[in-house]
Amino acid sequence: MESNFARFKAFYKTASLWSGKLLGLEQFGLSNFNFDHLEHQESLDLPMIPQGTLLGKRAEYFFKFCVEQSNNYQLLLSNIQVFKGKVTMGELDYIIKDQRSNSTLHIELVYKFYIYNPTITSTEKSTVLQELNKYQGPNGRDHLVRKLEHLKNHQLPLLYTAEAVELLKSHDIAVENIKQRVCFLAHVFIPHQLWDHKFKYIHKSSIVGYYYKSSAFAKAETENTYFLPEKYAWKMTPQELPASYTFHQVLLLTWESLDRGFAPLLWMQLEDKSFESFFVVK
């Protein structure tokens, strides 16, 4: 069984989707945190996350924990709701302080699973947007470009509204001194045949698996062992679970999941006990 520190490490090793700037959004990678002092602390107390907490919210607990456990950043505020009268305008994810430079950062956290679909075409004139349009959620309801636009046009500008300025002032934080970053973490799944493809704009380390169309998966029978992790466990390192399935068993479960509108993530254990991780999509 993994130690708490190993579970914590699995989170903070999650790759950023890109490095530097993308469409004007500057990345804050988890590698910025210094955890050297924790390397031998196997008894680390992880945050208590209520059962049933969604994957994105789980990431929020872990990011806050990262700030608190690091020896180079200080958490000033987290999940700050901004109101105009009684109406919620939005939420600022994190305000943190860099202990080395004494600078203050506003960070918006994003934690996503995307598949890369090379067949998607776009009317965008920008070659960057044409390429980024090919990244979408496994169920086709989530789109990378839309999320980037929401960050640029809504989430980050919220900091500069009169209401947010006044709220932060009440905590002795001056907005004009704050730098803005996004911590955009992602697990990307690609077509098997593109495994050696050089992807533009994203970190190769964010690619963690591949995906099958359901019709192709039906023809990909193996003698391997299959596991169906619950969504909250998608971010975990693939491992044996209490329930295991043969190909034909997991194929039926896959079809049932797709009929409900949800693309399942599968972990396949090979003969040598290693794992492969993939989605099956419609």
PDB file of N, CA, C and O in Angstrom, residues 213-268:
ATOM      1  N   LYS A 213     -11.539   4.337 -29.868  1.00  0.00           N
ATOM      2  CA  LYS A 213     -12.948   4.431 -30.212  1.00  0.00           C
ATOM      3  C   LYS A 213     -13.578   3.107 -29.777  1.00  0.00           C
ATOM      4  O   LYS A 213     -12.934   2.057 -29.831  1.00  0.00           O
ATOM      5  N   SER A 214     -14.841   3.126 -29.362  1.00  0.00           N
ATOM      6  CA  SER A 214     -15.471   1.914 -28.843  1.00  0.00           C
ATOM      7  C   SER A 214     -15.463   0.778 -29.868  1.00  0.00           C
ATOM      8  O   SER A 214     -15.263  -0.391 -29.513  1.00  0.00           O
ATOM      9  N   SER A 215     -15.633   1.117 -31.147  1.00  0.00           N
ATOM     10  CA  SER A 215     -15.638   0.088 -32.196  1.00  0.00           C
ATOM     11  C   SER A 215     -14.264  -0.573 -32.327  1.00  0.00           C
ATOM     12  O   SER A 215     -14.160  -1.785 -32.559  1.00  0.00           O
ATOM     13  N   ALA A 216     -13.205   0.228 -32.150  1.00  0.00           N
ATOM     14  CA  ALA A 216     -11.842  -0.313 -32.236  1.00  0.00           C
ATOM     15  C   ALA A 216     -11.513  -1.149 -31.000  1.00  0.00           C
ATOM     16  O   ALA A 216     -10.867  -2.200 -31.093  1.00  0.00           O
ATOM     17  N   PHE A 217     -11.977  -0.690 -29.822  1.00  0.00           N
ATOM     18  CA  PHE A 217     -11.703  -1.441 -28.600  1.00  0.00           C
ATOM     19  C   PHE A 217     -12.359  -2.817 -28.643  1.00  0.00           C
ATOM     20  O   PHE A 217     -11.795  -3.805 -28.153  1.00  0.00           O
ATOM     21  N   ALA A 218     -13.538  -2.908 -29.250  1.00  0.00           N
ATOM     22  CA  ALA A 218     -14.248  -4.191 -29.346  1.00  0.00           C
ATOM     23  C   ALA A 218     -13.440  -5.235 -30.109  1.00  0.00           C
ATOM     24  O   ALA A 218     -13.632  -6.444 -29.922  1.00  0.00           O
ATOM     25  N   LYS A 219     -12.494  -4.773 -30.940  1.00  0.00           N
ATOM     26  CA  LYS A 219     -11.664  -5.690 -31.737  1.00  0.00           C
ATOM     27  C   LYS A 219     -10.269  -5.872 -31.127  1.00  0.00           C
ATOM     28  O   LYS A 219      -9.424  -6.524 -31.725  1.00  0.00           O
ATOM     29  N   ALA A 220     -10.039  -5.275 -29.945  1.00  0.00           N
ATOM     30  CA  ALA A 220      -8.691  -5.274 -29.356  1.00  0.00           C
ATOM     31  C   ALA A 220      -8.585  -6.261 -28.195  1.00  0.00           C
ATOM     32  O   ALA A 220      -8.013  -5.959 -27.147  1.00  0.00           O
ATOM     33  N   GLU A 221      -9.133  -7.449 -28.386  1.00  0.00           N
ATOM     34  CA  GLU A 221      -9.175  -8.447 -27.310  1.00  0.00           C
ATOM     35  C   GLU A 221      -7.776  -8.870 -26.882  1.00  0.00           C
ATOM     36  O   GLU A 221      -6.887  -9.082 -27.719  1.00  0.00           O
ATOM     37  N   THR A 222      -7.572  -8.967 -25.577  1.00  0.00           N
ATOM     38  CA  THR A 222      -6.319  -9.481 -25.013  1.00  0.00           C
ATOM     39  C   THR A 222      -6.661 -10.425 -23.861  1.00  0.00           C
ATOM     40  O   THR A 222      -7.808 -10.515 -23.424  1.00  0.00           O
ATOM     41  N   GLU A 223      -5.635 -11.118 -23.368  1.00  0.00           N
ATOM     42  CA  GLU A 223      -5.780 -11.959 -22.174  1.00  0.00           C
ATOM     43  C   GLU A 223      -5.385 -11.195 -20.914  1.00  0.00           C
ATOM     44  O   GLU A 223      -5.278 -11.774 -19.829  1.00  0.00           O
ATOM     45  N   ASN A 224      -5.153  -9.889 -21.043  1.00  0.00           N
ATOM     46  CA  ASN A 224      -4.719  -9.082 -19.903  1.00  0.00           C
ATOM     47  C   ASN A 224      -5.849  -8.894 -18.894  1.00  0.00           C
ATOM     48  O   ASN A 224      -7.010  -9.198 -19.172  1.00  0.00           O
ATOM     49  N   THR A 225      -5.488  -8.364 -17.740  1.00  0.00           N
ATOM     50  CA  THR A 225      -6.454  -8.083 -16.676  1.00  0.00           C
ATOM     51  C   THR A 225      -6.807  -6.601 -16.723  1.00  0.00           C
ATOM     52  O   THR A 225      -5.924  -5.756 -16.904  1.00  0.00           O
ATOM     53  N   TYR A 226      -8.095  -6.281 -16.542  1.00  0.00           N
ATOM     54  CA  TYR A 226      -8.567  -4.905 -16.647  1.00  0.00           C
ATOM     55  C   TYR A 226      -9.161  -4.435 -15.323  1.00  0.00           C
ATOM     56  O   TYR A 226      -9.772  -5.216 -14.582  1.00  0.00           O
ATOM     57  N   PHE A 227      -8.986  -3.151 -15.065  1.00  0.00           N
ATOM     58  CA  PHE A 227      -9.553  -2.521 -13.873  1.00  0.00           C
ATOM     59  C   PHE A 227     -10.281  -1.246 -14.303  1.00  0.00           C
ATOM     60  O   PHE A 227      -9.854  -0.566 -15.234  1.00  0.00           O
ATOM     61  N   LEU A 228     -11.361  -0.936 -13.599  1.00  0.00           N
ATOM     62  CA  LEU A 228     -12.162   0.260 -13.894  1.00  0.00           C
ATOM     63  C   LEU A 228     -12.123   1.197 -12.682  1.00  0.00           C
ATOM     64  O   LEU A 228     -12.958   1.073 -11.779  1.00  0.00           O
ATOM     65  N   PRO A 229     -11.175   2.115 -12.614  1.00  0.00           N
ATOM     66  CA  PRO A 229     -11.103   2.996 -11.444  1.00  0.00           C
ATOM     67  C   PRO A 229     -12.281   3.967 -11.404  1.00  0.00           C
ATOM     68  O   PRO A 229     -12.763   4.431 -12.444  1.00  0.00           O
ATOM     69  N   GLU A 230     -12.750   4.266 -10.203  1.00  0.00           N
ATOM     70  CA  GLU A 230     -13.752   5.323 -10.022  1.00  0.00           C
ATOM     71  C   GLU A 230     -13.114   6.656 -10.421  1.00  0.00           C
ATOM     72  O   GLU A 230     -11.893   6.819 -10.377  1.00  0.00           O
ATOM     73  N   LYS A 231     -13.944   7.622 -10.769  1.00  0.00           N
ATOM     74  CA  LYS A 231     -13.403   8.884 -11.289  1.00  0.00           C
ATOM     75  C   LYS A 231     -12.475   9.576 -10.291  1.00  0.00           C
ATOM     76  O   LYS A 231     -11.473  10.167 -10.678  1.00  0.00           O
ATOM     77  N   TYR A 232     -12.807   9.494  -8.985  1.00  0.00           N
ATOM     78  CA  TYR A 232     -11.950  10.161  -7.999  1.00  0.00           C
ATOM     79  C   TYR A 232     -10.532   9.598  -8.005  1.00  0.00           C
ATOM     80  O   TYR A 232      -9.586  10.247  -7.563  1.00  0.00           O
ATOM     81  N   ALA A 233     -10.370   8.361  -8.520  1.00  0.00           N
ATOM     82  CA  ALA A 233      -9.057   7.695  -8.522  1.00  0.00           C
ATOM     83  C   ALA A 233      -8.307   7.865  -9.845  1.00  0.00           C
ATOM     84  O   ALA A 233      -7.198   7.351  -9.990  1.00  0.00           O
ATOM     85  N   TRP A 234      -8.882   8.574 -10.796  1.00  0.00           N
ATOM     86  CA  TRP A 234      -8.241   8.712 -12.104  1.00  0.00           C
ATOM     87  C   TRP A 234      -6.834   9.292 -12.011  1.00  0.00           C
ATOM     88  O   TRP A 234      -5.975   8.972 -12.829  1.00  0.00           O
ATOM     89  N   LYS A 235      -6.613  10.161 -11.035  1.00  0.00           N
ATOM     90  CA  LYS A 235      -5.299  10.803 -10.935  1.00  0.00           C
ATOM     91  C   LYS A 235      -4.251   9.897 -10.291  1.00  0.00           C
ATOM     92  O   LYS A 235      -3.071  10.232 -10.268  1.00  0.00           O
ATOM     93  N   MET A 236      -4.670   8.746  -9.771  1.00  0.00           N
ATOM     94  CA  MET A 236      -3.734   7.855  -9.096  1.00  0.00           C
ATOM     95  C   MET A 236      -2.867   7.094 -10.090  1.00  0.00           C
ATOM     96  O   MET A 236      -3.209   6.954 -11.265  1.00  0.00           O
ATOM     97  N   THR A 237      -1.745   6.591  -9.608  1.00  0.00           N
ATOM     98  CA  THR A 237      -0.919   5.703 -10.406  1.00  0.00           C
ATOM     99  C   THR A 237      -1.691   4.408 -10.638  1.00  0.00           C
ATOM    100  O   THR A 237      -2.254   3.854  -9.682  1.00  0.00           O
ATOM    101  N   PRO A 238      -1.797   3.926 -11.899  1.00  0.00           N
ATOM    102  CA  PRO A 238      -2.525   2.671 -12.139  1.00  0.00           C
ATOM    103  C   PRO A 238      -2.030   1.547 -11.238  1.00  0.00           C
ATOM    104  O   PRO A 238      -0.818   1.372 -11.058  1.00  0.00           O
ATOM    105  N   GLN A 239      -2.953   0.806 -10.687  1.00  0.00           N
ATOM    106  CA  GLN A 239      -2.607  -0.239  -9.727  1.00  0.00           C
ATOM    107  C   GLN A 239      -3.738  -1.271  -9.680  1.00  0.00           C
ATOM    108  O   GLN A 239      -4.827  -1.027 -10.208  1.00  0.00           O
ATOM    109  N   GLU A 240      -3.473  -2.393  -9.034  1.00  0.00           N
ATOM    110  CA  GLU A 240      -4.512  -3.419  -8.879  1.00  0.00           C
ATOM    111  C   GLU A 240      -5.613  -2.900  -7.962  1.00  0.00           C
ATOM    112  O   GLU A 240      -5.341  -2.239  -6.968  1.00  0.00           O
ATOM    113  N   LEU A 241      -6.856  -3.202  -8.331  1.00  0.00           N
ATOM    114  CA  LEU A 241      -8.019  -2.829  -7.531  1.00  0.00           C
ATOM    115  C   LEU A 241      -8.736  -4.102  -7.080  1.00  0.00           C
ATOM    116  O   LEU A 241      -8.499  -5.178  -7.644  1.00  0.00           O
ATOM    117  N   PRO A 242      -9.609  -4.008  -6.081  1.00  0.00           N
ATOM    118  CA  PRO A 242     -10.298  -5.214  -5.593  1.00  0.00           C
ATOM    119  C   PRO A 242     -11.065  -5.957  -6.692  1.00  0.00           C
ATOM    120  O   PRO A 242     -11.105  -7.187  -6.701  1.00  0.00           O
ATOM    121  N   ALA A 243     -11.676  -5.217  -7.623  1.00  0.00           N
ATOM    122  CA  ALA A 243     -12.439  -5.857  -8.706  1.00  0.00           C
ATOM    123  C   ALA A 243     -11.627  -5.832  -9.997  1.00  0.00           C
ATOM    124  O   ALA A 243     -11.172  -4.779 -10.435  1.00  0.00           O
ATOM    125  N   SER A 244     -11.434  -7.018 -10.582  1.00  0.00           N
ATOM    126  CA  SER A 244     -10.722  -7.104 -11.861  1.00  0.00           C
ATOM    127  C   SER A 244     -11.637  -7.764 -12.887  1.00  0.00           C
ATOM    128  O   SER A 244     -12.594  -8.465 -12.539  1.00  0.00           O
ATOM    129  N   TYR A 245     -11.331  -7.541 -14.175  1.00  0.00           N
ATOM    130  CA  TYR A 245     -12.217  -8.008 -15.235  1.00  0.00           C
ATOM    131  C   TYR A 245     -11.421  -8.608 -16.398  1.00  0.00           C
ATOM    132  O   TYR A 245     -10.277  -8.210 -16.645  1.00  0.00           O
ATOM    133  N   THR A 246     -12.061  -9.534 -17.081  1.00  0.00           N
ATOM    134  CA  THR A 246     -11.514 -10.031 -18.348  1.00  0.00           C
ATOM    135  C   THR A 246     -11.904  -9.032 -19.438  1.00  0.00           C
ATOM    136  O   THR A 246     -12.705  -8.109 -19.210  1.00  0.00           O
ATOM    137  N   PHE A 247     -11.372  -9.236 -20.627  1.00  0.00           N
ATOM    138  CA  PHE A 247     -11.688  -8.339 -21.738  1.00  0.00           C
ATOM    139  C   PHE A 247     -13.190  -8.289 -21.997  1.00  0.00           C
ATOM    140  O   PHE A 247     -13.776  -7.207 -22.119  1.00  0.00           O
ATOM    141  N   HIS A 248     -13.834  -9.451 -22.091  1.00  0.00           N
ATOM    142  CA  HIS A 248     -15.260  -9.477 -22.427  1.00  0.00           C
ATOM    143  C   HIS A 248     -16.116  -8.853 -21.328  1.00  0.00           C
ATOM    144  O   HIS A 248     -17.121  -8.193 -21.613  1.00  0.00           O
ATOM    145  N   GLN A 249     -15.703  -9.049 -20.076  1.00  0.00           N
ATOM    146  CA  GLN A 249     -16.433  -8.432 -18.969  1.00  0.00           C
ATOM    147  C   GLN A 249     -16.318  -6.908 -19.021  1.00  0.00           C
ATOM    148  O   GLN A 249     -17.316  -6.190 -18.879  1.00  0.00           O
ATOM    149  N   VAL A 250     -15.101  -6.427 -19.248  1.00  0.00           N
ATOM    150  CA  VAL A 250     -14.898  -4.975 -19.240  1.00  0.00           C
ATOM    151  C   VAL A 250     -15.505  -4.335 -20.482  1.00  0.00           C
ATOM    152  O   VAL A 250     -15.942  -3.179 -20.448  1.00  0.00           O
ATOM    153  N   LEU A 251     -15.572  -5.085 -21.585  1.00  0.00           N
ATOM    154  CA  LEU A 251     -16.189  -4.562 -22.809  1.00  0.00           C
ATOM    155  C   LEU A 251     -17.675  -4.250 -22.556  1.00  0.00           C
ATOM    156  O   LEU A 251     -18.166  -3.178 -22.944  1.00  0.00           O
ATOM    157  N   LEU A 252     -18.375  -5.159 -21.880  1.00  0.00           N
ATOM    158  CA  LEU A 252     -19.789  -4.927 -21.570  1.00  0.00           C
ATOM    159  C   LEU A 252     -19.961  -3.718 -20.648  1.00  0.00           C
ATOM    160  O   LEU A 252     -20.853  -2.880 -20.848  1.00  0.00           O
ATOM    161  N   LEU A 253     -19.099  -3.616 -19.635  1.00  0.00           N
ATOM    162  CA  LEU A 253     -19.168  -2.484 -18.707  1.00  0.00           C
ATOM    163  C   LEU A 253     -18.868  -1.167 -19.425  1.00  0.00           C
ATOM    164  O   LEU A 253     -19.451  -0.121 -19.112  1.00  0.00           O
ATOM    165  N   THR A 254     -17.954  -1.236 -20.388  1.00  0.00           N
ATOM    166  CA  THR A 254     -17.596  -0.053 -21.173  1.00  0.00           C
ATOM    167  C   THR A 254     -18.787   0.430 -21.992  1.00  0.00           C
ATOM    168  O   THR A 254     -19.109   1.622 -22.023  1.00  0.00           O
ATOM    169  N   TRP A 255     -19.462  -0.498 -22.663  1.00  0.00           N
ATOM    170  CA  TRP A 255     -20.645  -0.131 -23.453  1.00  0.00           C
ATOM    171  C   TRP A 255     -21.740   0.475 -22.574  1.00  0.00           C
ATOM    172  O   TRP A 255     -22.378   1.450 -22.954  1.00  0.00           O
ATOM    173  N   GLU A 256     -21.930  -0.122 -21.383  1.00  0.00           N
ATOM    174  CA  GLU A 256     -22.947   0.400 -20.461  1.00  0.00           C
ATOM    175  C   GLU A 256     -22.619   1.840 -20.053  1.00  0.00           C
ATOM    176  O   GLU A 256     -23.497   2.702 -19.985  1.00  0.00           O
ATOM    177  N   SER A 257     -21.336   2.091 -19.776  1.00  0.00           N
ATOM    178  CA  SER A 257     -20.910   3.431 -19.369  1.00  0.00           C
ATOM    179  C   SER A 257     -21.100   4.436 -20.507  1.00  0.00           C
ATOM    180  O   SER A 257     -21.613   5.546 -20.291  1.00  0.00           O
ATOM    181  N   LEU A 258     -20.736   4.043 -21.715  1.00  0.00           N
ATOM    182  CA  LEU A 258     -20.897   4.938 -22.867  1.00  0.00           C
ATOM    183  C   LEU A 258     -22.370   5.222 -23.137  1.00  0.00           C
ATOM    184  O   LEU A 258     -22.733   6.341 -23.529  1.00  0.00           O
ATOM    185  N   ASP A 259     -23.227   4.227 -22.932  1.00  0.00           N
ATOM    186  CA  ASP A 259     -24.667   4.435 -23.116  1.00  0.00           C
ATOM    187  C   ASP A 259     -25.214   5.470 -22.131  1.00  0.00           C
ATOM    188  O   ASP A 259     -26.184   6.166 -22.424  1.00  0.00           O
ATOM    189  N   ARG A 260     -24.579   5.571 -20.958  1.00  0.00           N
ATOM    190  CA  ARG A 260     -24.992   6.576 -19.963  1.00  0.00           C
ATOM    191  C   ARG A 260     -24.358   7.939 -20.246  1.00  0.00           C
ATOM    192  O   ARG A 260     -24.616   8.913 -19.535  1.00  0.00           O
ATOM    193  N   GLY A 261     -23.471   8.001 -21.271  1.00  0.00           N
ATOM    194  CA  GLY A 261     -22.854   9.276 -21.642  1.00  0.00           C
ATOM    195  C   GLY A 261     -21.519   9.537 -21.004  1.00  0.00           C
ATOM    196  O   GLY A 261     -21.036  10.672 -21.007  1.00  0.00           O
ATOM    197  N   PHE A 262     -20.873   8.465 -20.461  1.00  0.00           N
ATOM    198  CA  PHE A 262     -19.597   8.649 -19.775  1.00  0.00           C
ATOM    199  C   PHE A 262     -18.530   7.726 -20.362  1.00  0.00           C
ATOM    200  O   PHE A 262     -18.685   6.497 -20.358  1.00  0.00           O
ATOM    201  N   ALA A 263     -17.449   8.330 -20.843  1.00  0.00           N
ATOM    202  CA  ALA A 263     -16.327   7.548 -21.359  1.00  0.00           C
ATOM    203  C   ALA A 263     -15.519   7.012 -20.176  1.00  0.00           C
ATOM    204  O   ALA A 263     -15.040   7.800 -19.360  1.00  0.00           O
ATOM    205  N   PRO A 264     -15.368   5.700 -20.054  1.00  0.00           N
ATOM    206  CA  PRO A 264     -14.640   5.154 -18.905  1.00  0.00           C
ATOM    207  C   PRO A 264     -13.122   5.179 -19.117  1.00  0.00           C
ATOM    208  O   PRO A 264     -12.634   5.072 -20.247  1.00  0.00           O
ATOM    209  N   LEU A 265     -12.405   5.306 -18.009  1.00  0.00           N
ATOM    210  CA  LEU A 265     -10.952   5.138 -18.005  1.00  0.00           C
ATOM    211  C   LEU A 265     -10.663   3.709 -17.564  1.00  0.00           C
ATOM    212  O   LEU A 265     -11.236   3.227 -16.584  1.00  0.00           O
ATOM    213  N   LEU A 266      -9.794   3.019 -18.297  1.00  0.00           N
ATOM    214  CA  LEU A 266      -9.422   1.643 -17.970  1.00  0.00           C
ATOM    215  C   LEU A 266      -7.936   1.555 -17.654  1.00  0.00           C
ATOM    216  O   LEU A 266      -7.119   2.257 -18.268  1.00  0.00           O
ATOM    217  N   TRP A 267      -7.618   0.705 -16.692  1.00  0.00           N
ATOM    218  CA  TRP A 267      -6.229   0.335 -16.443  1.00  0.00           C
ATOM    219  C   TRP A 267      -6.063  -1.115 -16.872  1.00  0.00           C
ATOM    220  O   TRP A 267      -6.817  -1.994 -16.427  1.00  0.00           O
ATOM    221  N   MET A 268      -5.118  -1.373 -17.750  1.00  0.00           N
ATOM    222  CA  MET A 268      -4.874  -2.731 -18.234  1.00  0.00           C
ATOM    223  C   MET A 268      -3.523  -3.218 -17.706  1.00  0.00           C
ATOM    224  O   MET A 268      -2.495  -2.582 -17.919  1.00  0.00           O
TER     225      MET A 268
END
